[in-house]
Tab-separated table of C-alpha atoms in Angstrom:
chain	number	residue	atom	x	y	z
C	1	UNK	CA	6.224	-14.449	-41.681
C	2	UNK	CA	3.584	-15.527	-39.138
C	3	UNK	CA	0.580	-14.008	-37.981
C	4	UNK	CA	2.151	-14.067	-34.559
C	5	UNK	CA	4.938	-12.525	-35.686
C	6	UNK	CA	3.184	-9.478	-37.842
C	7	UNK	CA	0.925	-8.555	-34.810
C	8	UNK	CA	3.778	-8.241	-32.391
C	9	UNK	CA	5.803	-5.979	-34.762
C	10	UNK	CA	2.737	-3.770	-35.045
C	11	UNK	CA	2.119	-3.655	-31.798
C	12	UNK	CA	6.022	-2.944	-31.149
C	13	UNK	CA	5.816	-0.164	-33.447
C	14	UNK	CA	2.698	1.556	-32.190
C	15	UNK	CA	3.822	1.239	-28.540
C	16	UNK	CA	7.394	3.126	-29.637
C	17	UNK	CA	5.390	5.652	-31.209
C	18	UNK	CA	3.048	6.747	-28.436
C	19	UNK	CA	6.332	6.458	-26.103
C	20	UNK	CA	7.815	8.721	-27.900
C	21	UNK	CA	4.991	11.391	-28.419
C	22	UNK	CA	5.305	11.556	-24.577
C	23	UNK	CA	6.087	15.315	-23.722
C	24	UNK	CA	9.458	15.662	-21.874
C	25	UNK	CA	8.235	17.303	-18.800
C	26	UNK	CA	5.798	13.867	-18.392
C	27	UNK	CA	8.384	12.234	-19.180
C	28	UNK	CA	10.794	12.869	-16.628
C	29	UNK	CA	8.304	13.365	-13.759
C	30	UNK	CA	6.633	9.417	-14.155
C	31	UNK	CA	10.678	8.152	-14.603
C	32	UNK	CA	11.164	9.902	-11.788
C	33	UNK	CA	7.996	8.296	-10.131
C	34	UNK	CA	8.829	4.789	-11.306
C	35	UNK	CA	12.448	5.244	-9.717
C	36	UNK	CA	11.176	5.570	-6.401
C	37	UNK	CA	9.182	2.615	-6.722
C	38	UNK	CA	11.916	1.038	-7.749
C	39	UNK	CA	13.876	1.462	-5.046
C	40	UNK	CA	11.248	0.400	-2.446
C	41	UNK	CA	11.423	-3.338	-4.010
C	42	UNK	CA	12.562	-5.955	-1.190
C	43	UNK	CA	14.676	-7.457	-3.379
C	44	UNK	CA	16.268	-3.922	-4.603
C	45	UNK	CA	16.740	-3.291	-1.141
C	46	UNK	CA	18.731	-6.067	0.038
C	47	UNK	CA	20.530	-6.474	-3.269
C	48	UNK	CA	24.295	-5.585	-3.122
C	49	UNK	CA	24.928	-6.022	-7.400
C	50	UNK	CA	22.358	-4.619	-9.732
C	51	UNK	CA	21.962	-4.796	-13.840
C	52	UNK	CA	20.222	-1.250	-14.646
C	53	UNK	CA	19.878	0.249	-18.219
C	54	UNK	CA	21.083	3.322	-19.432
C	55	UNK	CA	18.210	5.165	-20.686
C	56	UNK	CA	18.084	6.118	-24.697
C	57	UNK	CA	16.114	9.503	-24.352
C	58	UNK	CA	15.562	9.642	-28.358
C	59	UNK	CA	12.952	7.223	-27.757
C	60	UNK	CA	11.507	7.947	-24.205
C	61	UNK	CA	12.583	4.534	-22.321
C	62	UNK	CA	12.161	5.169	-18.822
C	63	UNK	CA	14.663	7.399	-17.860
C	64	UNK	CA	17.246	5.749	-15.363
C	65	UNK	CA	19.452	8.760	-14.789
C	66	UNK	CA	17.817	9.609	-11.185
C	67	UNK	CA	17.543	5.695	-10.808
C	68	UNK	CA	21.054	5.396	-11.270
C	69	UNK	CA	21.866	8.039	-8.727
C	70	UNK	CA	19.709	6.460	-5.908
C	71	UNK	CA	20.672	2.939	-6.776
C	72	UNK	CA	24.779	4.553	-5.968
C	73	UNK	CA	23.428	6.522	-3.023
C	74	UNK	CA	22.263	3.299	-1.759
C	75	UNK	CA	25.526	1.827	-1.906
C	76	UNK	CA	24.811	-0.226	-4.538
C	77	UNK	CA	27.328	-2.036	-6.973
C	78	UNK	CA	25.950	-1.595	-10.554
C	79	UNK	CA	26.667	-3.293	-14.189
C	80	UNK	CA	25.042	-1.858	-17.497
C	81	UNK	CA	24.273	-4.330	-20.143
C	82	UNK	CA	26.809	-3.882	-23.126
C	83	UNK	CA	26.191	-5.495	-26.770
C	84	UNK	CA	29.096	-7.658	-27.940
C	85	UNK	CA	28.400	-9.555	-30.861
C	86	UNK	CA	25.090	-11.423	-30.354
C	87	UNK	CA	25.661	-11.479	-26.490
C	88	UNK	CA	24.494	-8.755	-23.343
C	89	UNK	CA	27.486	-8.215	-21.024
C	90	UNK	CA	27.045	-6.999	-17.804
C	91	UNK	CA	29.890	-4.458	-17.476
C	92	UNK	CA	31.298	-2.537	-14.324
C	93	UNK	CA	29.695	0.909	-13.959
C	94	UNK	CA	30.876	3.700	-11.782
C	95	UNK	CA	29.852	7.358	-11.801
C	96	UNK	CA	32.107	10.015	-13.400
C	97	UNK	CA	33.484	7.479	-16.307
C	98	UNK	CA	33.709	7.979	-20.014
C	99	UNK	CA	30.563	6.791	-21.890
C	100	UNK	CA	30.147	6.120	-25.607
C	101	UNK	CA	26.965	5.282	-28.143
C	102	UNK	CA	26.496	2.158	-28.392
C	103	UNK	CA	25.056	-0.439	-31.070
C	104	UNK	CA	21.554	0.595	-30.621
C	105	UNK	CA	22.339	4.282	-29.220
C	106	UNK	CA	22.311	3.473	-25.492
C	107	UNK	CA	25.024	4.610	-23.394
C	108	UNK	CA	27.672	2.272	-22.113
C	109	UNK	CA	31.230	2.356	-20.529
C	110	UNK	CA	34.018	3.140	-23.084
C	111	UNK	CA	36.296	0.825	-21.061
C	112	UNK	CA	34.827	-2.124	-20.846
C	113	UNK	CA	35.201	-4.425	-17.676
C	114	UNK	CA	32.763	-7.446	-18.123
C	115	UNK	CA	31.690	-8.543	-14.546
C	116	UNK	CA	30.534	-11.962	-13.313
C	117	UNK	CA	26.564	-11.845	-14.485
C	118	UNK	CA	26.308	-15.154	-11.950
C	119	UNK	CA	26.558	-12.546	-9.019
C	120	UNK	CA	23.473	-9.979	-10.053
C	121	UNK	CA	20.716	-10.066	-7.333
C	122	UNK	CA	18.628	-7.780	-9.823
C	123	UNK	CA	18.253	-6.882	-13.385
C	124	UNK	CA	16.137	-3.868	-14.253
C	125	UNK	CA	15.287	-4.216	-17.871
C	126	UNK	CA	14.020	-1.719	-20.630
C	127	UNK	CA	11.137	-2.809	-22.316
C	128	UNK	CA	8.237	-1.882	-25.293
C	129	UNK	CA	5.188	-3.338	-23.474
C	130	UNK	CA	4.558	-5.801	-20.689
C	131	UNK	CA	1.293	-7.869	-20.474
C	132	UNK	CA	-0.826	-9.144	-16.729
C	133	UNK	CA	0.873	-11.944	-16.773
C	134	UNK	CA	4.457	-11.137	-16.851
C	135	UNK	CA	5.464	-11.337	-20.339
C	136	UNK	CA	7.706	-9.170	-21.853
C	137	UNK	CA	7.999	-7.244	-25.028
C	138	UNK	CA	11.561	-6.088	-25.870
C	139	UNK	CA	12.689	-4.547	-29.212
C	140	UNK	CA	12.840	-7.908	-30.727
C	141	UNK	CA	16.353	-8.569	-30.681
C	142	UNK	CA	16.140	-11.180	-27.896
C	143	UNK	CA	19.419	-9.936	-26.268
C	144	UNK	CA	17.785	-10.102	-22.312
C	145	UNK	CA	15.724	-13.095	-22.779
C	146	UNK	CA	19.224	-14.899	-24.171
C	147	UNK	CA	21.167	-13.512	-21.034
C	148	UNK	CA	18.373	-14.407	-18.529
C	149	UNK	CA	18.444	-18.225	-20.219
C	150	UNK	CA	21.962	-18.655	-20.092
C	151	UNK	CA	22.121	-17.676	-16.224
C	152	UNK	CA	18.895	-19.814	-15.420
C	153	UNK	CA	20.787	-22.406	-16.885
C	154	UNK	CA	23.782	-21.954	-14.593
C	155	UNK	CA	21.329	-21.481	-11.846
C	156	UNK	CA	21.140	-17.975	-11.303
C	157	UNK	CA	17.952	-16.032	-10.934
C	158	UNK	CA	17.794	-12.926	-10.206
C	159	UNK	CA	14.917	-10.402	-9.034
C	160	UNK	CA	13.497	-9.407	-13.112
C	161	UNK	CA	11.618	-5.951	-13.108
C	162	UNK	CA	10.884	-4.457	-16.497
C	163	UNK	CA	10.578	-0.796	-16.040
C	164	UNK	CA	7.547	0.550	-18.500
C	165	UNK	CA	5.074	3.739	-18.348
C	166	UNK	CA	1.061	2.543	-17.958
C	167	UNK	CA	0.660	3.204	-21.918
C	168	UNK	CA	3.067	-0.006	-22.315
C	169	UNK	CA	1.107	-2.538	-20.061
C	170	UNK	CA	-1.274	-4.412	-22.059
C	171	UNK	CA	-3.763	-7.219	-21.285
C	172	UNK	CA	-2.065	-10.027	-22.855
C	173	UNK	CA	0.894	-10.195	-25.371
C	174	UNK	CA	1.612	-12.837	-27.853
C	175	UNK	CA	4.130	-14.316	-25.673
C	176	UNK	CA	7.048	-16.948	-27.615
C	177	UNK	CA	8.484	-20.039	-25.720
C	178	UNK	CA	11.688	-18.150	-25.243
C	179	UNK	CA	10.472	-14.787	-23.874
C	180	UNK	CA	11.611	-14.811	-20.264
C	181	UNK	CA	9.090	-13.689	-18.135
C	182	UNK	CA	9.161	-10.743	-15.347
C	183	UNK	CA	8.750	-10.902	-11.549
C	184	UNK	CA	7.926	-7.070	-11.458
C	185	UNK	CA	6.586	-4.583	-13.880
C	186	UNK	CA	7.468	-0.867	-12.349
C	187	UNK	CA	5.135	2.073	-13.653
C	188	UNK	CA	4.393	5.368	-12.434
C	189	UNK	CA	1.371	4.525	-10.529
C	190	UNK	CA	2.759	1.694	-8.704
C	191	UNK	CA	4.133	-1.474	-9.489
C	192	UNK	CA	2.955	-5.350	-10.629
C	193	UNK	CA	4.248	-8.280	-8.545
C	194	UNK	CA	3.748	-10.974	-10.746
C	195	UNK	CA	3.717	-14.951	-8.958
């Protein structure tokens, strides 16, 4: 195993522990601030179709419940990510539909209705860490990287916004060639727009 791989694993483990230790009240408060920031991003305001993840509460991912409600109130068509084999699919999401627990503990629709991912205008991603250059560290499985690379191969380049708490923003991450960069990192104190 390379030193780069080991350092990524150690950093991932440390940040996941720190995030999970966040008190519930702070987690909800900070997540609400992040949702408010997301709803004001120009690309989000102008988008019709958005992919948004349904947060895994046990691991203290940025809670997306309020964000999903805000996007629906704004009239957005929503899709959520569903893992199928080694692929990430964009699946239609409607409020009130039955959900099941996915392979990693995430909520996902019980009834899988894939949509044409090339119609997505914004992708809101979970993350473990993001650096000041827009390099995102996920959970190490590469689902979002492959998903975004596949979209790019079809000339589809949706706005990519990673949702993070301030504690997940680091000066520099070790990045691999396949790591797909972000356009924005949204945190409780504002957002970073990467050029």
